[in-house]
Amino acid sequence: MKNLQKLLSSVRQALDHYNMISEGEKIAVGLSGGKDSAALLCALARMKDFYPKKYDLCAVSVDMGFAGADDFFYPMKKLCSDLDVEYHIVKTQIAQIVFNEKQEKNPCSLCAKLRRGALNNEAASLGAKKIALGHHLDDAVETFMMSLMHEGRIGCFSPVTVYEDTGISVIRPLIYTKESDIKSFVRANSIEIPHSPCPENHNTEREKMKEFLHPFEVEKRGTYKRILGAMERREIDGWF
């Protein structure tokens, strides 16, 4: 695969720094259909060949119940087949619940909660103790800034989140990977990314924060990495 070495380097840095993987465990990659989780799956599938701690790998997608599911999931099925990774799709009615029954003012929050529950349950049934999600460096910084500006709170998701009630941990191996590097990798390898059927796609607070921070990154390159460094130095929510 082209441009893979740079991706592997940043992923391994995160795995080692936060001790994300233990010997012999099974990891389920949450495959959403987006570029981030696709790149993460490629990296972890390749890293299995040489990472000092041996692990098994599978991929899990949550079918939200939108129309056209077969076409949407086809590229993910092909990617998993090409990588020789077992693939599972969890069928749900989350779209019906969120957009028709509940009609939430902030549908993304409820949707994320329901998808997380479906993903956790499927991972547990497959014997996976770790779920790998595709949150990258830009996501971490944008989440930190949204918490600060919208909630007046200094916080972010953690590189590793342990759910004590289920014994499952969520790991985020892309936290040192820039979104631009993920885009370059996906484009260089012609990985097909299906269009999201979600009506809230590209209409989120995260997209607004991305637009807000972009000029700073352009004018003062490295802004995202400096903010992430500050988060680690202050040990924000599990960062160190």
Coordinates of N, CA and C in Angstrom, one line a residue:
M1 N 0.8 -1.2 0.0 CA 0.0 0.0 0.0 C 0.9 1.3 0.0
K2 N 0.4 2.3 -0.7 CA 1.2 3.5 -0.8 C 1.0 4.4 0.4
N3 N 2.0 5.2 0.8 CA 1.9 6.1 1.9 C 1.6 5.4 3.2
L4 N 1.9 4.1 3.3 CA 1.5 3.4 4.5 C 2.5 3.6 5.7
Q5 N 3.8 3.8 5.3 CA 4.8 3.9 6.4 C 4.5 5.0 7.4
K6 N 4.1 6.2 6.9 CA 3.9 7.4 7.7 C 2.7 7.1 8.6
L7 N 1.7 6.4 8.1 CA 0.5 6.0 8.9 C 0.9 5.0 10.0
L8 N 1.7 4.0 9.6 CA 2.1 3.0 10.6 C 2.9 3.6 11.7
S9 N 3.8 4.6 11.4 CA 4.6 5.2 12.4 C 3.8 6.0 13.4
S10 N 2.8 6.7 13.0 CA 2.0 7.5 14.0 C 1.1 6.6 14.8
V11 N 0.6 5.5 14.2 CA -0.2 4.5 14.9 C 0.6 3.8 15.9
R12 N 1.8 3.4 15.6 CA 2.6 2.6 16.5 C 3.0 3.5 17.7
Q13 N 3.3 4.8 17.4 CA 3.6 5.7 18.5 C 2.5 5.8 19.5
A14 N 1.2 5.8 19.0 CA 0.1 5.9 20.0 C -0.1 4.6 20.7
L15 N 0.1 3.5 20.0 CA -0.1 2.2 20.6 C 0.9 2.0 21.8
D16 N 2.2 2.4 21.5 CA 3.2 2.2 22.5 C 3.1 3.2 23.6
H17 N 2.8 4.4 23.3 CA 2.8 5.5 24.4 C 1.7 5.2 25.4
Y18 N 0.5 4.7 24.9 CA -0.6 4.5 25.8 C -0.9 3.0 26.1
N19 N 0.1 2.2 25.7 CA 0.0 0.7 26.0 C -1.4 0.2 25.6
M20 N -1.8 0.4 24.4 CA -3.2 0.2 23.9 C -3.5 -1.3 23.7
I21 N -2.4 -2.1 23.4 CA -2.6 -3.5 23.1 C -1.9 -4.4 24.0
S22 N -2.6 -5.5 24.5 CA -2.0 -6.5 25.3 C -1.8 -7.8 24.5
E23 N -0.9 -8.6 24.9 CA -0.6 -9.8 24.2 C -1.8 -10.7 24.0
G24 N -2.0 -11.2 22.8 CA -3.0 -12.2 22.6 C -4.5 -11.8 22.5
E25 N -4.8 -10.6 22.6 CA -6.2 -10.2 22.7 C -6.8 -9.9 21.3
K26 N -8.1 -9.9 21.3 CA -8.8 -9.6 20.0 C -9.3 -8.2 20.0
I27 N -9.0 -7.5 18.8 CA -9.4 -6.1 18.7 C -10.5 -6.0 17.6
A28 N -11.6 -5.3 17.9 CA -12.6 -5.1 16.9 C -12.5 -3.6 16.5
V29 N -12.3 -3.4 15.2 CA -12.3 -2.1 14.6 C -13.7 -1.6 14.3
G30 N -14.1 -0.5 14.8 CA -15.4 0.0 14.5 C -15.3 0.7 13.1
L31 N -15.9 0.0 12.1 CA -15.7 0.4 10.7 C -17.0 1.1 10.3
S32 N -16.9 2.5 10.3 CA -18.1 3.3 10.1 C -18.4 3.5 8.6
G33 N -17.4 3.3 7.7 CA -17.6 3.6 6.3 C -16.8 4.9 5.9
G34 N -16.3 5.6 7.0 CA -15.5 6.8 6.7 C -14.1 6.5 6.5
K35 N -13.3 7.5 6.0 CA -11.9 7.4 5.7 C -11.1 7.0 6.9
D36 N -11.5 7.5 8.1 CA -10.6 7.4 9.3 C -10.6 5.9 9.7
S37 N -11.8 5.3 9.9 CA -11.8 3.9 10.3 C -11.2 3.0 9.2
A38 N -11.4 3.3 7.9 CA -10.8 2.5 6.9 C -9.3 2.5 7.0
A39 N -8.7 3.7 7.2 CA -7.3 3.8 7.3 C -6.8 3.1 8.5
L40 N -7.5 3.2 9.6 CA -7.1 2.5 10.9 C -7.1 1.0 10.7
L41 N -8.1 0.5 10.0 CA -8.2 -1.0 9.7 C -7.0 -1.4 8.9
C42 N -6.6 -0.6 7.9 CA -5.5 -1.0 7.1 C -4.2 -1.0 7.9
A43 N -4.0 0.0 8.8 CA -2.8 0.1 9.6 C -2.7 -1.1 10.5
L44 N -3.8 -1.4 11.2 CA -3.8 -2.5 12.2 C -3.6 -3.9 11.5
A45 N -4.2 -4.0 10.4 CA -4.1 -5.3 9.6 C -2.6 -5.5 9.2
R46 N -2.0 -4.4 8.7 CA -0.6 -4.5 8.3 C 0.3 -4.7 9.5
M47 N 0.0 -4.0 10.6 CA 0.9 -4.0 11.8 C 0.9 -5.4 12.5
K48 N -0.1 -6.2 12.3 CA -0.2 -7.5 12.8 C 1.1 -8.3 12.5
D49 N 1.7 -8.0 11.3 CA 2.8 -8.8 10.8 C 4.1 -8.6 11.6
F50 N 4.2 -7.5 12.3 CA 5.5 -7.2 12.9 C 5.4 -6.6 14.3
Y51 N 4.2 -6.2 14.8 CA 4.1 -5.6 16.1 C 4.5 -6.7 17.2
P52 N 5.3 -6.3 18.2 CA 5.8 -7.3 19.1 C 4.7 -8.0 20.0
K53 N 3.6 -7.4 20.2 CA 2.5 -8.0 20.9 C 1.5 -8.6 19.8
K54 N 1.3 -9.9 19.9 CA 0.4 -10.5 18.9 C -1.1 -10.3 19.2
Y55 N -1.9 -10.0 18.2 CA -3.3 -9.8 18.5 C -4.1 -10.3 17.3
D56 N -5.4 -10.6 17.5 CA -6.3 -10.9 16.5 C -7.1 -9.7 16.1
L57 N -7.7 -9.7 14.9 CA -8.4 -8.5 14.4 C -9.7 -8.9 13.7
C58 N -10.7 -8.0 14.0 CA -11.9 -8.2 13.2 C -12.5 -6.7 13.0
A59 N -13.5 -6.6 12.2 CA -14.1 -5.3 11.9 C -15.6 -5.5 12.1
V60 N -16.2 -4.4 12.7 CA -17.6 -4.4 13.0 C -18.2 -3.1 12.5
S61 N -19.3 -3.2 11.8 CA -20.1 -2.0 11.3 C -21.5 -2.1 11.9
V62 N -22.0 -0.9 12.2 CA -23.4 -0.8 12.7 C -24.3 -0.3 11.6
D63 N -25.2 -1.2 11.2 CA -26.2 -0.8 10.2 C -27.3 0.0 10.9
M64 N -27.4 1.3 10.6 CA -28.3 2.2 11.2 C -29.8 2.0 10.8
G65 N -30.0 1.3 9.7 CA -31.3 1.1 9.2 C -31.7 2.0 8.1
F66 N -30.7 2.8 7.5 CA -31.0 3.6 6.4 C -31.3 2.8 5.1
A67 N -32.0 3.3 4.2 CA -32.2 2.6 2.9 C -30.8 2.5 2.2
G68 N -30.7 1.4 1.3 CA -29.5 1.2 0.5 C -28.3 0.7 1.3
A69 N -28.6 -0.1 2.3 CA -27.5 -0.6 3.1 C -26.5 -1.5 2.4
D70 N -27.1 -2.3 1.4 CA -26.2 -3.2 0.7 C -25.1 -2.4 -0.1
D71 N -25.5 -1.4 -0.8 CA -24.6 -0.6 -1.5 C -23.6 0.2 -0.6
F72 N -24.1 0.6 0.5 CA -23.3 1.4 1.5 C -22.2 0.5 2.1
F73 N -22.5 -0.8 2.4 CA -21.5 -1.6 3.1 C -20.6 -2.4 2.1
Y74 N -21.0 -2.4 0.8 CA -20.1 -3.2 -0.1 C -18.7 -2.8 -0.1
P75 N -18.3 -1.5 -0.2 CA -16.9 -1.1 -0.1 C -16.1 -1.6 1.1
M76 N -16.9 -1.7 2.3 CA -16.2 -2.2 3.5 C -16.0 -3.7 3.5
K77 N -17.0 -4.4 2.9 CA -16.9 -5.8 2.7 C -15.7 -6.1 1.8
K78 N -15.5 -5.4 0.8 CA -14.4 -5.6 -0.1 C -13.0 -5.3 0.5
L79 N -13.0 -4.2 1.3 CA -11.8 -3.8 2.0 C -11.4 -4.9 3.0
C80 N -12.3 -5.4 3.7 CA -12.0 -6.5 4.7 C -11.6 -7.8 4.0
S81 N -12.2 -8.0 2.9 CA -11.8 -9.2 2.1 C -10.4 -9.1 1.6
D82 N -10.0 -7.9 1.1 CA -8.7 -7.6 0.6 C -7.6 -7.8 1.7
L83 N -8.0 -7.3 2.9 CA -7.1 -7.4 4.0 C -7.1 -8.7 4.8
D84 N -8.0 -9.6 4.4 CA -8.2 -10.9 5.1 C -8.6 -10.7 6.6
V85 N -9.6 -9.8 6.8 CA -10.0 -9.5 8.1 C -11.5 -9.9 8.2
E86 N -11.9 -10.6 9.3 CA -13.3 -11.0 9.4 C -14.1 -9.8 9.7
Y87 N -15.3 -9.8 9.1 CA -16.2 -8.6 9.1 C -17.6 -9.0 9.5
H88 N -18.2 -8.1 10.4 CA -19.5 -8.4 11.0 C -20.3 -7.1 10.8
I89 N -21.6 -7.2 10.5 CA -22.5 -6.1 10.4 C -23.6 -6.3 11.4
V90 N -23.8 -5.3 12.2 CA -24.9 -5.4 13.3 C -26.1 -4.6 12.7
K91 N -27.2 -5.2 12.5 CA -28.4 -4.5 12.0 C -29.2 -3.9 13.2
T92 N -29.5 -2.7 13.1 CA -30.3 -1.9 14.1 C -31.4 -1.1 13.4
Q93 N -32.2 -0.4 14.3 CA -33.2 0.5 13.8 C -32.9 1.9 14.4
I94 N -31.6 2.2 14.5 CA -31.2 3.5 15.2 C -31.7 4.7 14.4
A95 N -31.7 4.6 13.1 CA -32.2 5.8 12.3 C -33.6 6.0 12.6
Q96 N -34.4 5.0 12.7 CA -35.9 5.1 12.9 C -36.1 5.7 14.3
I97 N -35.3 5.3 15.3 CA -35.4 5.8 16.7 C -35.0 7.2 16.8
V98 N -33.9 7.6 16.2 CA -33.3 8.9 16.4 C -34.1 10.0 15.6
F99 N -34.4 9.7 14.3 CA -35.0 10.7 13.4 C -36.5 10.7 13.3
N100 N -37.1 9.6 13.6 CA -38.6 9.5 13.5 C -39.3 9.4 14.8
E101 N -38.8 8.6 15.7 CA -39.5 8.4 17.0 C -39.1 9.5 18.0
K102 N -37.8 9.7 18.3 CA -37.4 10.7 19.3 C -37.4 12.1 18.7
Q103 N -37.0 12.2 17.4 CA -36.9 13.6 16.8 C -36.1 14.5 17.7
E104 N -34.9 14.1 18.0 CA -34.0 14.8 18.9 C -33.5 16.1 18.3
K105 N -33.4 17.2 19.1 CA -32.9 18.4 18.7 C -31.4 18.3 18.4
N106 N -30.7 17.4 19.2 CA -29.3 17.1 18.9 C -29.2 15.6 18.7
P107 N -29.5 15.2 17.4 CA -29.6 13.7 17.2 C -28.2 13.0 17.3
C108 N -27.2 13.7 17.0 CA -25.8 13.1 17.0 C -25.5 12.5 18.4
S109 N -25.9 13.1 19.5 CA -25.6 12.6 20.8 C -26.3 11.3 21.1
L110 N -27.6 11.2 20.8 CA -28.3 10.0 21.0 C -27.8 8.9 20.0
C111 N -27.6 9.3 18.8 CA -27.1 8.3 17.8 C -25.8 7.7 18.2
A112 N -24.9 8.5 18.7 CA -23.6 8.0 19.2 C -23.7 7.0 20.3
K113 N -24.6 7.3 21.2 CA -24.8 6.5 22.4 C -25.4 5.1 22.0
L114 N -26.4 5.1 21.0 CA -27.0 3.9 20.6 C -26.0 3.1 19.8
R115 N -25.2 3.7 18.9 CA -24.2 3.0 18.1 C -23.1 2.4 19.0
R116 N -22.7 3.1 20.0 CA -21.7 2.6 20.9 C -22.2 1.4 21.6
G117 N -23.5 1.4 22.1 CA -24.0 0.2 22.7 C -24.1 -1.0 21.8
A118 N -24.5 -0.8 20.6 CA -24.5 -1.9 19.6 C -23.2 -2.4 19.3
L119 N -22.2 -1.5 19.2 CA -20.8 -1.9 18.9 C -20.2 -2.7 20.0
N120 N -20.4 -2.2 21.3 CA -19.9 -2.9 22.5 C -20.5 -4.3 22.6
N121 N -21.8 -4.4 22.4 CA -22.4 -5.7 22.5 C -21.9 -6.7 21.5
E122 N -21.7 -6.3 20.2 CA -21.2 -7.2 19.2 C -19.7 -7.5 19.5
A123 N -19.0 -6.6 19.9 CA -17.6 -6.9 20.3 C -17.5 -7.9 21.4
A124 N -18.3 -7.8 22.4 CA -18.3 -8.7 23.5 C -18.7 -10.1 23.0
S125 N -19.7 -10.2 22.1 CA -20.1 -11.5 21.6 C -19.0 -12.2 20.8
L126 N -18.1 -11.4 20.2 CA -17.1 -11.9 19.4 C -15.8 -12.2 20.2
G127 N -15.9 -11.9 21.5 CA -14.7 -12.2 22.3 C -13.6 -11.1 22.2
A128 N -14.0 -9.9 21.8 CA -13.0 -8.8 21.6 C -13.1 -8.0 22.9
K129 N -11.9 -7.8 23.5 CA -11.8 -7.0 24.7 C -11.5 -5.5 24.4
K130 N -11.1 -5.2 23.2 CA -10.7 -3.9 22.8 C -11.5 -3.5 21.5
I131 N -12.0 -2.3 21.5 CA -12.6 -1.7 20.3 C -11.8 -0.5 19.9
A132 N -11.3 -0.6 18.6 CA -10.5 0.5 18.1 C -11.4 1.4 17.2
L133 N -11.3 2.7 17.6 CA -12.1 3.7 16.9 C -11.2 4.7 16.1
G134 N -11.7 5.3 15.1 CA -10.9 6.1 14.2 C -10.7 7.6 14.5
H135 N -10.9 7.9 15.8 CA -10.6 9.4 16.1 C -9.1 9.7 15.9
H136 N -8.9 10.8 15.2 CA -7.5 11.2 14.9 C -7.1 12.4 15.7
L137 N -5.9 12.9 15.4 CA -5.4 14.1 16.1 C -6.3 15.3 16.0
D138 N -6.8 15.6 14.8 CA -7.7 16.7 14.6 C -8.9 16.6 15.4
D139 N -9.5 15.4 15.4 CA -10.7 15.1 16.2 C -10.5 15.5 17.7
A140 N -9.3 15.0 18.2 CA -9.0 15.3 19.6 C -9.0 16.8 19.9
V141 N -8.3 17.5 19.1 CA -8.1 18.9 19.3 C -9.5 19.6 19.2
E142 N -10.2 19.3 18.2 CA -11.5 19.9 17.9 C -12.5 19.6 19.1
T143 N -12.5 18.4 19.6 CA -13.3 18.0 20.8 C -12.9 18.8 22.0
F144 N -11.6 19.0 22.2 CA -11.1 19.8 23.3 C -11.6 21.2 23.2
M145 N -11.5 21.8 22.0 CA -11.9 23.2 21.8 C -13.5 23.3 21.9
M146 N -14.2 22.4 21.5 CA -15.7 22.4 21.6 C -16.1 22.4 23.1
S147 N -15.4 21.5 23.8 CA -15.7 21.4 25.3 C -15.4 22.8 25.9
L148 N -14.3 23.4 25.6 CA -13.9 24.7 26.2 C -14.9 25.8 25.8
M149 N -15.2 25.9 24.5 CA -16.0 27.0 24.0 C -17.5 26.9 24.2
H150 N -18.0 25.6 24.1 CA -19.5 25.4 24.2 C -19.9 25.1 25.6
E151 N -19.0 24.4 26.4 CA -19.4 24.0 27.7 C -18.7 24.7 28.9
G152 N -17.6 25.4 28.5 CA -16.8 26.0 29.6 C -16.1 25.0 30.4
R153 N -15.8 23.8 29.7 CA -15.1 22.7 30.4 C -13.9 22.3 29.7
I154 N -12.8 22.0 30.5 CA -11.6 21.6 29.9 C -11.6 20.0 29.9
G155 N -11.8 19.5 28.7 CA -11.9 18.0 28.6 C -11.9 17.5 27.2
C156 N -11.8 16.2 27.0 CA -11.7 15.6 25.7 C -12.0 14.1 25.9
F157 N -12.2 13.3 24.9 CA -12.2 11.9 25.0 C -10.8 11.4 25.3
S158 N -10.7 10.2 25.9 CA -9.4 9.7 26.3 C -8.8 8.8 25.2
P159 N -7.5 8.7 25.1 CA -6.8 7.8 24.2 C -7.3 6.4 24.5
V160 N -7.5 6.0 25.7 CA -8.0 4.7 26.1 C -9.1 4.9 27.1
T161 N -10.3 4.3 26.8 CA -11.4 4.4 27.7 C -11.8 3.0 28.2
V162 N -11.9 2.8 29.5 CA -12.2 1.5 30.0 C -13.7 1.5 30.5
Y163 N -14.5 0.6 30.0 CA -15.9 0.5 30.5 C -15.9 -0.6 31.6
E164 N -15.9 -0.2 32.8 CA -15.8 -1.2 33.9 C -17.0 -2.2 33.9
D165 N -18.2 -1.8 33.5 CA -19.3 -2.7 33.6 C -19.3 -3.8 32.5
T166 N -18.5 -3.6 31.4 CA -18.5 -4.6 30.4 C -17.1 -5.3 30.3
G167 N -16.1 -4.6 30.9 CA -14.7 -5.1 30.7 C -14.1 -4.8 29.4
I168 N -14.8 -4.0 28.6 CA -14.3 -3.7 27.2 C -13.6 -2.3 27.3
S169 N -12.5 -2.1 26.6 CA -11.8 -0.9 26.5 C -11.9 -0.3 25.0
V170 N -12.0 1.0 24.9 CA -12.0 1.6 23.6 C -10.6 2.3 23.5
I171 N -9.9 2.0 22.3 CA -8.6 2.5 22.1 C -8.7 3.4 20.8
R172 N -7.9 4.4 20.7 CA -7.9 5.3 19.6 C -6.5 5.5 19.0
P173 N -6.1 4.5 18.2 CA -4.7 4.5 17.7 C -4.3 5.6 16.7
L174 N -5.3 6.4 16.3 CA -4.9 7.5 15.3 C -4.7 8.8 16.0
I175 N -4.6 8.9 17.3 CA -4.6 10.2 18.0 C -3.3 11.0 17.6
Y176 N -2.3 10.4 17.1 CA -1.1 11.1 16.7 C -1.1 11.3 15.1
T177 N -2.2 10.9 14.5 CA -2.2 11.0 13.0 C -3.1 12.2 12.6
K178 N -2.5 13.0 11.7 CA -3.2 14.1 11.2 C -4.3 13.7 10.2
E179 N -5.4 14.4 10.1 CA -6.4 14.1 9.2 C -5.9 14.2 7.7
S180 N -5.0 15.1 7.5 CA -4.5 15.3 6.1 C -3.7 14.0 5.7
D181 N -3.0 13.4 6.6 CA -2.3 12.2 6.3 C -3.2 11.0 6.0
I182 N -4.3 11.0 6.7 CA -5.3 9.9 6.4 C -5.9 10.1 5.0
K183 N -6.2 11.4 4.7 CA -6.8 11.7 3.4 C -5.8 11.3 2.3
S184 N -4.5 11.6 2.5 CA -3.5 11.2 1.5 C -3.4 9.7 1.3
F185 N -3.5 9.0 2.4 CA -3.4 7.5 2.4 C -4.5 6.9 1.6
V186 N -5.7 7.4 1.9 CA -7.0 6.8 1.3 C -7.0 7.2 -0.2
R187 N -6.6 8.4 -0.5 CA -6.5 8.8 -1.9 C -5.5 8.0 -2.7
A188 N -4.3 7.9 -2.1 CA -3.2 7.2 -2.8 C -3.5 5.7 -3.1
N189 N -4.3 5.1 -2.3 CA -4.7 3.7 -2.4 C -6.1 3.5 -3.0
S190 N -6.7 4.6 -3.5 CA -8.0 4.5 -4.1 C -9.0 3.7 -3.3
I191 N -9.0 3.9 -2.0 CA -10.0 3.2 -1.1 C -11.3 3.9 -1.3
E192 N -12.3 3.1 -1.6 CA -13.6 3.7 -1.8 C -14.3 4.0 -0.5
I193 N -14.8 5.2 -0.4 CA -15.5 5.7 0.8 C -16.9 6.0 0.4
P194 N -17.9 5.2 0.9 CA -19.3 5.4 0.5 C -19.8 6.7 1.1
H195 N -20.8 7.3 0.4 CA -21.4 8.5 0.9 C -22.3 8.2 2.1
S196 N -22.2 9.0 3.2 CA -23.0 8.7 4.4 C -24.5 9.1 4.1
P197 N -25.4 8.2 4.4 CA -26.8 8.5 4.2 C -27.4 9.4 5.4
C198 N -26.6 9.7 6.4 CA -27.1 10.4 7.5 C -27.5 11.8 7.1
P199 N -28.7 12.3 7.5 CA -29.1 13.7 7.1 C -28.3 14.7 7.8
E200 N -27.6 14.4 8.9 CA -26.8 15.4 9.7 C -25.4 15.4 9.2
N201 N -25.0 14.6 8.2 CA -23.7 14.6 7.7 C -23.2 16.0 7.2
H202 N -22.0 16.4 7.7 CA -21.4 17.7 7.4 C -22.2 18.9 7.9
N203 N -23.1 18.6 8.9 CA -23.9 19.7 9.4 C -23.8 19.6 11.0
T204 N -22.6 19.5 11.5 CA -22.3 19.3 12.9 C -21.5 20.4 13.5
E205 N -21.5 20.5 14.8 CA -20.6 21.4 15.5 C -19.2 21.2 15.3
R206 N -18.8 19.9 15.0 CA -17.4 19.6 14.7 C -17.0 20.2 13.4
E207 N -17.9 20.2 12.4 CA -17.5 20.8 11.2 C -17.3 22.3 11.3
K208 N -18.1 22.9 12.2 CA -18.0 24.4 12.4 C -16.7 24.7 13.1
M209 N -16.3 23.8 14.1 CA -15.0 24.0 14.8 C -13.8 23.8 13.8
K210 N -14.0 22.8 12.9 CA -12.9 22.6 12.0 C -12.7 23.8 11.1
E211 N -13.8 24.5 10.7 CA -13.7 25.7 9.9 C -13.1 26.8 10.7
F212 N -13.4 26.9 12.0 CA -12.8 27.9 12.9 C -11.3 27.8 13.0
L213 N -10.9 26.5 13.2 CA -9.4 26.3 13.5 C -8.6 26.3 12.2
H214 N -9.2 26.0 11.1 CA -8.4 25.9 9.9 C -7.5 27.1 9.6
P215 N -8.0 28.3 9.7 CA -7.1 29.5 9.4 C -5.9 29.5 10.3
F216 N -6.0 29.1 11.5 CA -4.9 29.1 12.5 C -3.8 28.1 12.0
E217 N -4.3 26.9 11.6 CA -3.4 25.9 11.1 C -2.6 26.3 9.9
V218 N -3.3 27.0 9.0 CA -2.7 27.5 7.8 C -1.7 28.6 8.0
E219 N -2.0 29.5 8.9 CA -1.1 30.7 9.2 C 0.0 30.2 10.1
K220 N -0.3 29.4 11.1 CA 0.7 29.0 12.1 C 0.8 27.5 12.1
R221 N 1.4 26.9 11.1 CA 1.4 25.4 10.9 C 1.9 24.7 12.2
G222 N 1.2 23.7 12.6 CA 1.5 23.0 13.8 C 0.6 23.4 15.0
T223 N -0.4 24.2 14.7 CA -1.3 24.6 15.8 C -2.0 23.4 16.4
Y224 N -2.5 22.5 15.6 CA -3.1 21.3 16.2 C -2.2 20.5 17.1
K225 N -1.0 20.3 16.6 CA 0.0 19.5 17.4 C 0.4 20.2 18.7
R226 N 0.5 21.5 18.6 CA 0.8 22.3 19.9 C -0.3 22.2 20.9
I227 N -1.6 22.2 20.4 CA -2.7 22.1 21.3 C -2.7 20.7 21.9
L228 N -2.5 19.7 21.1 CA -2.5 18.3 21.6 C -1.3 18.1 22.6
G229 N -0.2 18.8 22.4 CA 0.9 18.7 23.3 C 0.5 19.3 24.7
A230 N -0.2 20.4 24.6 CA -0.7 21.1 25.8 C -1.6 20.1 26.6
M231 N -2.5 19.4 25.9 CA -3.4 18.5 26.5 C -2.7 17.4 27.2
E232 N -1.6 16.9 26.6 CA -0.8 15.8 27.3 C -0.1 16.4 28.5
R233 N 0.5 17.5 28.3 CA 1.3 18.1 29.5 C 0.4 18.4 30.7
R234 N -0.8 18.7 30.4 CA -1.7 19.0 31.5 C -2.5 17.8 31.9
E235 N -2.3 16.7 31.3 CA -2.9 15.4 31.6 C -4.4 15.5 31.6
I236 N -5.0 16.0 30.5 CA -6.4 16.2 30.4 C -7.1 14.8 30.1
D237 N -8.0 14.4 31.0 CA -8.8 13.2 30.7 C -8.1 12.0 30.2
G238 N -7.0 11.6 30.9 CA -6.3 10.4 30.5 C -5.2 10.6 29.5
W239 N -5.0 11.8 29.1 CA -3.8 12.1 28.2 C -2.6 12.4 29.1
F240 N -1.4 11.9 28.7 CA -0.2 12.2 29.5 C 1.0 12.1 28.6

